[in-house]
GROMACS .gro file of N, CA, C and O in nm:
model
  444
    1MET      N    1   0.036  -0.112  -0.007
    1MET     CA    2  -0.013  -0.014   0.017
    1MET      C    3   0.095   0.113  -0.035
    1MET      O    4   0.177   0.138   0.078
    2LEU      N    5   0.030   0.235  -0.086
    2LEU     CA    6   0.116   0.323  -0.081
    2LEU      C    7   0.029   0.463  -0.037
    2LEU      O    8  -0.092   0.454  -0.135
    3LYS      N    9   0.082   0.558   0.026
    3LYS     CA   10  -0.049   0.667   0.081
    3LYS      C   11   0.046   0.803   0.050
    3LYS      O   12   0.173   0.798   0.100
    4LYS      N   13  -0.026   0.917  -0.005
    4LYS     CA   14   0.042   1.074  -0.016
    4LYS      C   15  -0.039   1.153  -0.020
    4LYS      O   16  -0.189   1.097  -0.034
    5ARG      N   17   0.000   1.246   0.068
    5ARG     CA   18  -0.076   1.341   0.096
    5ARG      C   19  -0.041   1.451   0.020
    5ARG      O   20   0.072   1.481  -0.022
    6TYR      N   21  -0.114   1.546  -0.032
    6TYR     CA   22  -0.134   1.686  -0.112
    6TYR      C   23  -0.210   1.794  -0.057
    6TYR      O   24  -0.327   1.755  -0.010
    7GLU      N   25  -0.163   1.906  -0.038
    7GLU     CA   26  -0.216   2.011   0.035
    7GLU      C   27  -0.221   2.123  -0.115
    7GLU      O   28  -0.155   2.150  -0.179
    8LEU      N   29  -0.383   2.112  -0.157
    8LEU     CA   30  -0.368   2.156  -0.307
    8LEU      C   31  -0.363   2.345  -0.244
    8LEU      O   32  -0.379   2.380  -0.123
    9LYS      N   33  -0.342   2.418  -0.322
    9LYS     CA   34  -0.284   2.547  -0.322
    9LYS      C   35  -0.380   2.650  -0.448
    9LYS      O   36  -0.432   2.574  -0.522
   10GLU      N   37  -0.367   2.814  -0.451
   10GLU     CA   38  -0.438   2.866  -0.538
   10GLU      C   39  -0.397   2.832  -0.692
   10GLU      O   40  -0.265   2.860  -0.678
   11ASN      N   41  -0.479   2.844  -0.768
   11ASN     CA   42  -0.425   2.788  -0.900
   11ASN      C   43  -0.309   2.899  -0.948
   11ASN      O   44  -0.204   2.889  -1.033
   12LEU      N   45  -0.327   3.051  -0.957
   12LEU     CA   46  -0.264   3.134  -1.015
   12LEU      C   47  -0.136   3.160  -0.922
   12LEU      O   48   0.005   3.176  -1.010
   13THR      N   49  -0.109   3.164  -0.768
   13THR     CA   50  -0.013   3.205  -0.726
   13THR      C   51   0.073   3.075  -0.653
   13THR      O   52   0.143   3.118  -0.634
   14GLY      N   53  -0.018   2.974  -0.658
   14GLY     CA   54   0.016   2.866  -0.581
   14GLY      C   55   0.040   2.866  -0.443
   14GLY      O   56   0.131   2.818  -0.362
   15LYS      N   57   0.022   2.982  -0.363
   15LYS     CA   58  -0.015   2.976  -0.240
   15LYS      C   59  -0.122   2.922  -0.154
   15LYS      O   60  -0.218   2.876  -0.210
   16ALA      N   61  -0.062   2.859  -0.053
   16ALA     CA   62  -0.179   2.840   0.051
   16ALA      C   63  -0.287   2.938   0.083
   16ALA      O   64  -0.249   3.060   0.124
   17ILE      N   65  -0.418   2.881   0.086
   17ILE     CA   66  -0.513   2.968   0.156
   17ILE      C   67  -0.574   2.942   0.291
   17ILE      O   68  -0.675   2.845   0.254
   18PRO      N   69  -0.513   2.975   0.383
   18PRO     CA   70  -0.565   2.842   0.518
   18PRO      C   71  -0.733   2.872   0.546
   18PRO      O   72  -0.810   2.759   0.602
   19GLU      N   73  -0.818   2.972   0.499
   19GLU     CA   74  -0.961   2.966   0.570
   19GLU      C   75  -1.016   2.879   0.411
   19GLU      O   76  -1.109   2.877   0.439
   20PHE      N   77  -0.960   2.840   0.347
   20PHE     CA   78  -0.986   2.701   0.219
   20PHE      C   79  -0.884   2.595   0.210
   20PHE      O   80  -0.903   2.554   0.097
   21LYS      N   81  -0.843   2.602   0.363
   21LYS     CA   82  -0.714   2.460   0.300
   21LYS      C   83  -0.810   2.351   0.243
   21LYS      O   84  -0.941   2.298   0.334
   22THR      N   85  -0.737   2.249   0.145
   22THR     CA   86  -0.782   2.155   0.143
   22THR      C   87  -0.689   2.026   0.115
   22THR      O   88  -0.586   2.075   0.054
   23VAL      N   89  -0.671   1.925   0.183
   23VAL     CA   90  -0.592   1.824   0.175
   23VAL      C   91  -0.702   1.724   0.109
   23VAL      O   92  -0.780   1.687   0.133
   24VAL      N   93  -0.577   1.625  -0.001
   24VAL     CA   94  -0.657   1.534  -0.048
   24VAL      C   95  -0.535   1.406  -0.024
   24VAL      O   96  -0.404   1.420  -0.050
   25ASP      N   97  -0.548   1.327   0.068
   25ASP     CA   98  -0.480   1.182   0.080
   25ASP      C   99  -0.539   1.054  -0.065
   25ASP      O  100  -0.637   1.045  -0.044
   26VAL      N  101  -0.412   1.009  -0.111
   26VAL     CA  102  -0.422   0.938  -0.172
   26VAL      C  103  -0.352   0.809  -0.172
   26VAL      O  104  -0.239   0.832  -0.139
   27THR      N  105  -0.453   0.704  -0.195
   27THR     CA  106  -0.389   0.560  -0.125
   27THR      C  107  -0.411   0.461  -0.257
   27THR      O  108  -0.519   0.438  -0.280
   28LEU      N  109  -0.299   0.368  -0.282
   28LEU     CA  110  -0.294   0.290  -0.378
   28LEU      C  111  -0.280   0.196  -0.315
   28LEU      O  112  -0.199   0.116  -0.233
   29THR      N  113  -0.357   0.040  -0.340
   29THR     CA  114  -0.359  -0.051  -0.321
   29THR      C  115  -0.359  -0.155  -0.433
   29THR      O  116  -0.349  -0.081  -0.520
   30GLU      N  117  -0.332  -0.291  -0.386
   30GLU     CA  118  -0.326  -0.380  -0.536
   30GLU      C  119  -0.441  -0.347  -0.645
   30GLU      O  120  -0.485  -0.387  -0.750
   31THR      N  121  -0.577  -0.316  -0.568
   31THR     CA  122  -0.683  -0.302  -0.606
   31THR      C  123  -0.791  -0.209  -0.631
   31THR      O  124  -0.868  -0.177  -0.674
   32GLU      N  125  -0.741  -0.115  -0.551
   32GLU     CA  126  -0.790   0.033  -0.529
   32GLU      C  127  -0.717   0.167  -0.534
   32GLU      O  128  -0.622   0.149  -0.510
   33ILE      N  129  -0.803   0.241  -0.592
   33ILE     CA  130  -0.692   0.401  -0.552
   33ILE      C  131  -0.820   0.484  -0.472
   33ILE      O  132  -0.954   0.449  -0.477
   34ILE      N  133  -0.751   0.519  -0.346
   34ILE     CA  134  -0.857   0.574  -0.236
   34ILE      C  135  -0.796   0.748  -0.269
   34ILE      O  136  -0.701   0.786  -0.245
   35PHE      N  137  -0.916   0.801  -0.254
   35PHE     CA  138  -0.913   0.952  -0.239
   35PHE      C  139  -1.011   0.996  -0.119
   35PHE      O  140  -1.091   1.024  -0.124
   36GLU      N  141  -0.903   1.085  -0.037
   36GLU     CA  142  -0.970   1.147   0.046
   36GLU      C  143  -0.966   1.256   0.121
   36GLU      O  144  -0.864   1.295   0.096
   37PHE      N  145  -1.036   1.335   0.053
   37PHE     CA  146  -1.067   1.490   0.086
   37PHE      C  147  -1.110   1.537   0.220
   37PHE      O  148  -1.204   1.506   0.280
   38ASP      N  149  -1.035   1.643   0.246
   38ASP     CA  150  -1.053   1.708   0.394
   38ASP      C  151  -1.065   1.871   0.315
   38ASP      O  152  -0.941   1.935   0.292
   39CYS      N  153  -1.140   1.913   0.322
   39CYS     CA  154  -1.219   2.084   0.270
   39CYS      C  155  -1.242   2.148   0.392
   39CYS      O  156  -1.352   2.140   0.417
   40LYS      N  157  -1.142   2.275   0.381
   40LYS     CA  158  -1.245   2.358   0.507
   40LYS      C  159  -1.273   2.485   0.403
   40LYS      O  160  -1.214   2.557   0.325
   41ASN      N  161  -1.418   2.496   0.468
   41ASN     CA  162  -1.487   2.572   0.403
   41ASN      C  163  -1.662   2.596   0.416
   41ASN      O  164  -1.678   2.475   0.476
   42SER      N  165  -1.645   2.704   0.503
   42SER     CA  166  -1.823   2.700   0.564
   42SER      C  167  -1.908   2.769   0.455
   42SER      O  168  -2.023   2.749   0.524
   43GLN      N  169  -1.888   2.782   0.362
   43GLN     CA  170  -1.989   2.827   0.255
   43GLN      C  171  -1.982   2.764   0.128
   43GLN      O  172  -1.983   2.821   0.021
   44PHE      N  173  -1.999   2.618   0.149
   44PHE     CA  174  -2.001   2.531   0.029
   44PHE      C  175  -2.154   2.556  -0.048
   44PHE      O  176  -2.259   2.590   0.023
   45TYR      N  177  -2.142   2.572  -0.194
   45TYR     CA  178  -2.242   2.594  -0.255
   45TYR      C  179  -2.243   2.444  -0.340
   45TYR      O  180  -2.197   2.399  -0.417
   46SER      N  181  -2.379   2.411  -0.351
   46SER     CA  182  -2.428   2.272  -0.453
   46SER      C  183  -2.553   2.277  -0.498
   46SER      O  184  -2.657   2.286  -0.373
   47ALA      N  185  -2.590   2.300  -0.572
   47ALA     CA  186  -2.701   2.359  -0.662
   47ALA      C  187  -2.780   2.231  -0.708
   47ALA      O  188  -2.921   2.234  -0.699
   48TYR      N  189  -2.741   2.111  -0.717
   48TYR     CA  190  -2.794   1.988  -0.752
   48TYR      C  191  -2.764   1.842  -0.661
   48TYR      O  192  -2.714   1.866  -0.577
   49SER      N  193  -2.878   1.788  -0.671
   49SER     CA  194  -2.892   1.660  -0.580
   49SER      C  195  -2.914   1.537  -0.671
   49SER      O  196  -2.951   1.449  -0.623
   50GLU      N  197  -2.893   1.550  -0.759
   50GLU     CA  198  -2.937   1.397  -0.873
   50GLU      C  199  -2.804   1.397  -0.930
   50GLU      O  200  -2.720   1.430  -0.985
   51TYR      N  201  -2.810   1.228  -0.939
   51TYR     CA  202  -2.695   1.190  -0.961
   51TYR      C  203  -2.675   1.232  -1.130
   51TYR      O  204  -2.748   1.221  -1.217
   52ASN      N  205  -2.541   1.254  -1.153
   52ASN     CA  206  -2.498   1.277  -1.302
   52ASN      C  207  -2.492   1.450  -1.341
   52ASN      O  208  -2.510   1.470  -1.467
   53ALA      N  209  -2.575   1.506  -1.249
   53ALA     CA  210  -2.623   1.649  -1.289
   53ALA      C  211  -2.475   1.738  -1.296
   53ALA      O  212  -2.408   1.726  -1.213
   54PRO      N  213  -2.498   1.817  -1.348
   54PRO     CA  214  -2.371   1.932  -1.371
   54PRO      C  215  -2.299   1.982  -1.285
   54PRO      O  216  -2.343   2.104  -1.199
   55ILE      N  217  -2.298   1.915  -1.126
   55ILE     CA  218  -2.283   1.944  -0.979
   55ILE      C  219  -2.127   2.068  -1.007
   55ILE      O  220  -2.113   2.131  -0.914
   56TRP      N  221  -2.029   2.023  -1.127
   56TRP     CA  222  -1.922   2.099  -1.155
   56TRP      C  223  -1.992   2.290  -1.132
   56TRP      O  224  -1.872   2.349  -1.127
   57GLU      N  225  -2.091   2.282  -1.180
   57GLU     CA  226  -2.139   2.470  -1.134
   57GLU      C  227  -2.138   2.523  -0.978
   57GLU      O  228  -2.129   2.637  -0.963
   58GLY      N  229  -2.091   2.398  -0.881
   58GLY     CA  230  -2.105   2.435  -0.733
   58GLY      C  231  -1.961   2.408  -0.721
   58GLY      O  232  -1.856   2.402  -0.824
   59ASP      N  233  -1.958   2.355  -0.575
   59ASP     CA  234  -1.838   2.323  -0.532
   59ASP      C  235  -1.837   2.150  -0.516
   59ASP      O  236  -1.904   2.090  -0.478
   60VAL      N  237  -1.708   2.100  -0.602
   60VAL     CA  238  -1.709   1.961  -0.609
   60VAL      C  239  -1.547   1.928  -0.542
   60VAL      O  240  -1.468   2.013  -0.576
   61CYS      N  241  -1.558   1.828  -0.540
   61CYS     CA  242  -1.380   1.728  -0.555
   61CYS      C  243  -1.403   1.654  -0.661
   61CYS      O  244  -1.478   1.598  -0.717
   62GLU      N  245  -1.297   1.706  -0.740
   62GLU     CA  246  -1.286   1.598  -0.871
   62GLU      C  247  -1.170   1.513  -0.912
   62GLU      O  248  -1.070   1.551  -0.826
   63ALA      N  249  -1.180   1.394  -0.960
   63ALA     CA  250  -1.060   1.316  -0.963
   63ALA      C  251  -1.080   1.283  -1.152
   63ALA      O  252  -1.189   1.235  -1.173
   64PHE      N  253  -1.013   1.294  -1.215
   64PHE     CA  254  -0.958   1.242  -1.343
   64PHE      C  255  -0.896   1.116  -1.368
   64PHE      O  256  -0.763   1.130  -1.308
   65LEU      N  257  -0.969   1.007  -1.398
   65LEU     CA  258  -0.885   0.868  -1.408
   65LEU      C  259  -0.852   0.844  -1.537
   65LEU      O  260  -0.915   0.792  -1.630
   66CYS      N  261  -0.712   0.800  -1.597
   66CYS     CA  262  -0.702   0.754  -1.706
   66CYS      C  263  -0.567   0.683  -1.693
   66CYS      O  264  -0.467   0.672  -1.654
   67THR      N  265  -0.593   0.531  -1.775
   67THR     CA  266  -0.503   0.471  -1.753
   67THR      C  267  -0.431   0.407  -1.892
   67THR      O  268  -0.363   0.334  -1.920
   68ASN      N  269  -0.490   0.476  -2.006
   68ASN     CA  270  -0.445   0.496  -2.131
   68ASN      C  271  -0.360   0.566  -2.161
   68ASN      O  272  -0.335   0.719  -2.153
   69THR      N  273  -0.227   0.525  -2.194
   69THR     CA  274  -0.124   0.653  -2.258
   69THR      C  275  -0.176   0.710  -2.352
   69THR      O  276  -0.091   0.851  -2.350
   70LYS      N  277  -0.251   0.707  -2.420
   70LYS     CA  278  -0.308   0.798  -2.532
   70LYS      C  279  -0.379   0.908  -2.470
   70LYS      O  280  -0.383   1.026  -2.553
   71LYS      N  281  -0.420   0.894  -2.381
   71LYS     CA  282  -0.523   1.008  -2.280
   71LYS      C  283  -0.653   1.047  -2.388
   71LYS      O  284  -0.702   1.152  -2.381
   72ASP      N  285  -0.706   0.976  -2.450
   72ASP     CA  286  -0.816   1.010  -2.504
   72ASP      C  287  -0.950   0.979  -2.453
   72ASP      O  288  -1.087   0.959  -2.502
   73TRP      N  289  -0.936   0.903  -2.337
   73TRP     CA  290  -1.070   0.859  -2.267
   73TRP      C  291  -1.026   0.869  -2.161
   73TRP      O  292  -0.918   0.848  -2.084
   74TYR      N  293  -1.121   0.883  -2.026
   74TYR     CA  294  -1.090   0.884  -1.885
   74TYR      C  295  -1.209   0.877  -1.846
   74TYR      O  296  -1.278   0.871  -1.851
   75TYR      N  297  -1.225   0.860  -1.677
   75TYR     CA  298  -1.349   0.864  -1.600
   75TYR      C  299  -1.320   1.001  -1.475
   75TYR      O  300  -1.214   1.027  -1.457
   76GLU      N  301  -1.394   1.064  -1.492
   76GLU     CA  302  -1.442   1.161  -1.428
   76GLU      C  303  -1.514   1.145  -1.301
   76GLU      O  304  -1.655   1.116  -1.342
   77VAL      N  305  -1.464   1.174  -1.209
   77VAL     CA  306  -1.536   1.143  -1.086
   77VAL      C  307  -1.552   1.297  -1.003
   77VAL      O  308  -1.439   1.333  -0.966
   78GLU      N  309  -1.666   1.367  -0.976
   78GLU     CA  310  -1.707   1.452  -0.895
   78GLU      C  311  -1.790   1.412  -0.792
   78GLU      O  312  -1.899   1.341  -0.774
   79ILE      N  313  -1.771   1.471  -0.656
   79ILE     CA  314  -1.848   1.472  -0.546
   79ILE      C  315  -1.855   1.607  -0.489
   79ILE      O  316  -1.778   1.666  -0.455
   80ALA      N  317  -2.002   1.630  -0.460
   80ALA     CA  318  -2.015   1.767  -0.404
   80ALA      C  319  -2.032   1.753  -0.243
   80ALA      O  320  -2.067   1.635  -0.169
   81PRO      N  321  -2.046   1.860  -0.181
   81PRO     CA  322  -2.062   1.849   0.003
   81PRO      C  323  -2.168   1.778   0.021
   81PRO      O  324  -2.181   1.725   0.117
   82ASN      N  325  -2.297   1.782  -0.041
   82ASN     CA  326  -2.420   1.705  -0.053
   82ASN      C  327  -2.437   1.583  -0.083
   82ASN      O  328  -2.528   1.527  -0.087
   83ASN      N  329  -2.308   1.519  -0.101
   83ASN     CA  330  -2.286   1.381  -0.158
   83ASN      C  331  -2.338   1.321  -0.283
   83ASN      O  332  -2.396   1.236  -0.316
   84THR      N  333  -2.379   1.410  -0.350
   84THR     CA  334  -2.425   1.424  -0.480
   84THR      C  335  -2.291   1.374  -0.565
   84THR      O  336  -2.187   1.425  -0.576
   85VAL      N  337  -2.353   1.269  -0.678
   85VAL     CA  338  -2.184   1.225  -0.722
   85VAL      C  339  -2.246   1.248  -0.888
   85VAL      O  340  -2.345   1.243  -0.932
   86PHE      N  341  -2.091   1.245  -0.939
   86PHE     CA  342  -2.100   1.286  -1.099
   86PHE      C  343  -1.982   1.160  -1.151
   86PHE      O  344  -1.894   1.197  -1.130
   87LEU      N  345  -2.066   1.091  -1.269
   87LEU     CA  346  -1.956   0.976  -1.285
   87LEU      C  347  -1.972   0.936  -1.416
   87LEU      O  348  -2.089   0.858  -1.444
   88LYS      N  349  -1.862   0.966  -1.537
   88LYS     CA  350  -1.915   0.929  -1.653
   88LYS      C  351  -1.741   0.890  -1.697
   88LYS      O  352  -1.654   0.924  -1.678
   89HIS      N  353  -1.775   0.786  -1.804
   89HIS     CA  354  -1.659   0.788  -1.866
   89HIS      C  355  -1.656   0.871  -2.016
   89HIS      O  356  -1.779   0.913  -2.073
   90MET      N  357  -1.564   0.937  -2.006
   90MET     CA  358  -1.540   1.053  -2.100
   90MET      C  359  -1.412   1.002  -2.216
   90MET      O  360  -1.348   0.900  -2.218
   91ASP      N  361  -1.491   1.037  -2.345
   91ASP     CA  362  -1.422   0.983  -2.471
   91ASP      C  363  -1.384   1.115  -2.557
   91ASP      O  364  -1.470   1.156  -2.624
   92ASN      N  365  -1.210   1.108  -2.556
   92ASN     CA  366  -1.199   1.253  -2.605
   92ASN      C  367  -1.162   1.225  -2.753
   92ASN      O  368  -1.070   1.178  -2.807
   93LYS      N  369  -1.272   1.282  -2.818
   93LYS     CA  370  -1.244   1.277  -3.003
   93LYS      C  371  -1.189   1.367  -3.047
   93LYS      O  372  -1.128   1.377  -3.142
   94GLY      N  373  -1.107   1.469  -2.985
   94GLY     CA  374  -1.009   1.589  -3.020
   94GLY      C  375  -1.105   1.683  -3.068
   94GLY      O  376  -1.248   1.666  -3.114
   95CYS      N  377  -1.051   1.821  -3.087
   95CYS     CA  378  -1.116   1.931  -3.175
   95CYS      C  379  -1.210   1.968  -3.061
   95CYS      O  380  -1.345   2.036  -3.103
   96GLY      N  381  -1.200   1.944  -2.907
   96GLY     CA  382  -1.318   2.003  -2.829
   96GLY      C  383  -1.431   1.909  -2.844
   96GLY      O  384  -1.507   1.956  -2.738
   97VAL      N  385  -1.452   1.807  -2.904
   97VAL     CA  386  -1.562   1.729  -2.871
   97VAL      C  387  -1.535   1.600  -2.795
   97VAL      O  388  -1.443   1.485  -2.796
   98ILE      N  389  -1.594   1.562  -2.663
   98ILE     CA  390  -1.611   1.474  -2.596
   98ILE      C  391  -1.764   1.412  -2.576
   98ILE      O  392  -1.806   1.461  -2.546
   99ASP      N  393  -1.718   1.275  -2.600
   99ASP     CA  394  -1.861   1.199  -2.581
   99ASP      C  395  -1.863   1.149  -2.426
   99ASP      O  396  -1.746   1.097  -2.388
  100GLU      N  397  -1.990   1.166  -2.353
  100GLU     CA  398  -2.003   1.126  -2.261
  100GLU      C  399  -2.071   0.985  -2.234
  100GLU      O  400  -2.141   0.971  -2.316
  101TYR      N  401  -2.063   0.875  -2.150
  101TYR     CA  402  -2.141   0.766  -2.122
  101TYR      C  403  -2.160   0.756  -1.975
  101TYR      O  404  -2.055   0.747  -1.870
  102GLU      N  405  -2.295   0.770  -1.958
  102GLU     CA  406  -2.320   0.716  -1.841
  102GLU      C  407  -2.257   0.585  -1.811
  102GLU      O  408  -2.271   0.490  -1.825
  103ILE      N  409  -2.269   0.586  -1.650
  103ILE     CA  410  -2.211   0.485  -1.560
  103ILE      C  411  -2.305   0.506  -1.457
  103ILE      O  412  -2.370   0.581  -1.397
  104ALA      N  413  -2.397   0.349  -1.451
  104ALA     CA  414  -2.535   0.334  -1.350
  104ALA      C  415  -2.471   0.373  -1.218
  104ALA      O  416  -2.373   0.371  -1.162
  105GLU      N  417  -2.562   0.440  -1.152
  105GLU     CA  418  -2.561   0.506  -1.030
  105GLU      C  419  -2.547   0.372  -0.931
  105GLU      O  420  -2.419   0.381  -0.823
  106ASN      N  421  -2.565   0.281  -0.929
  106ASN     CA  422  -2.567   0.155  -0.854
  106ASN      C  423  -2.399   0.118  -0.882
  106ASN      O  424  -2.365   0.006  -0.770
  107PHE      N  425  -2.337   0.158  -0.986
  107PHE     CA  426  -2.211   0.131  -0.966
  107PHE      C  427  -2.129   0.202  -0.844
  107PHE      O  428  -2.014   0.116  -0.825
  108VAL      N  429  -2.137   0.265  -0.820
  108VAL     CA  430  -2.102   0.327  -0.693
  108VAL      C  431  -2.087   0.282  -0.565
  108VAL      O  432  -2.270   0.259  -0.502
  109LYS      N  433  -2.017   0.193  -0.510
  109LYS     CA  434  -2.055   0.143  -0.341
  109LYS      C  435  -2.037   0.200  -0.286
  109LYS      O  436  -1.934   0.286  -0.256
  110SER      N  437  -2.137   0.247  -0.132
  110SER     CA  438  -2.073   0.312  -0.024
  110SER      C  439  -2.117   0.206   0.078
  110SER      O  440  -2.175   0.141   0.080
  111GLU      N  441  -2.047   0.243   0.219
  111GLU     CA  442  -2.021   0.180   0.309
  111GLU      C  443  -2.120   0.162   0.402
  111GLU      O  444  -2.170   0.306   0.414
   0.00000   0.00000   0.00000
């Protein structure tokens, strides 16, 4: 098992913002990749509660997973503060064209 911690920074300056501190622990096992986000923010916004709704319009934690060396397809995983999930297989056709393929909601396991 391999585990690594990342503290996310402001995109443009690279500086930490204590009032919005976000830490993600990534754990790699033989069979899983586990992302654990810890986000400090008292004003989360999430406008949607339906599976695969455009939750990126609000606050989300995102992971883009690709095992293809050509990087022409990937899985997009997003989770909003209200536990709404966006999970799709994205197929990048080039020139800004991306086909989206639904992944069944019951694919997501919860404990």
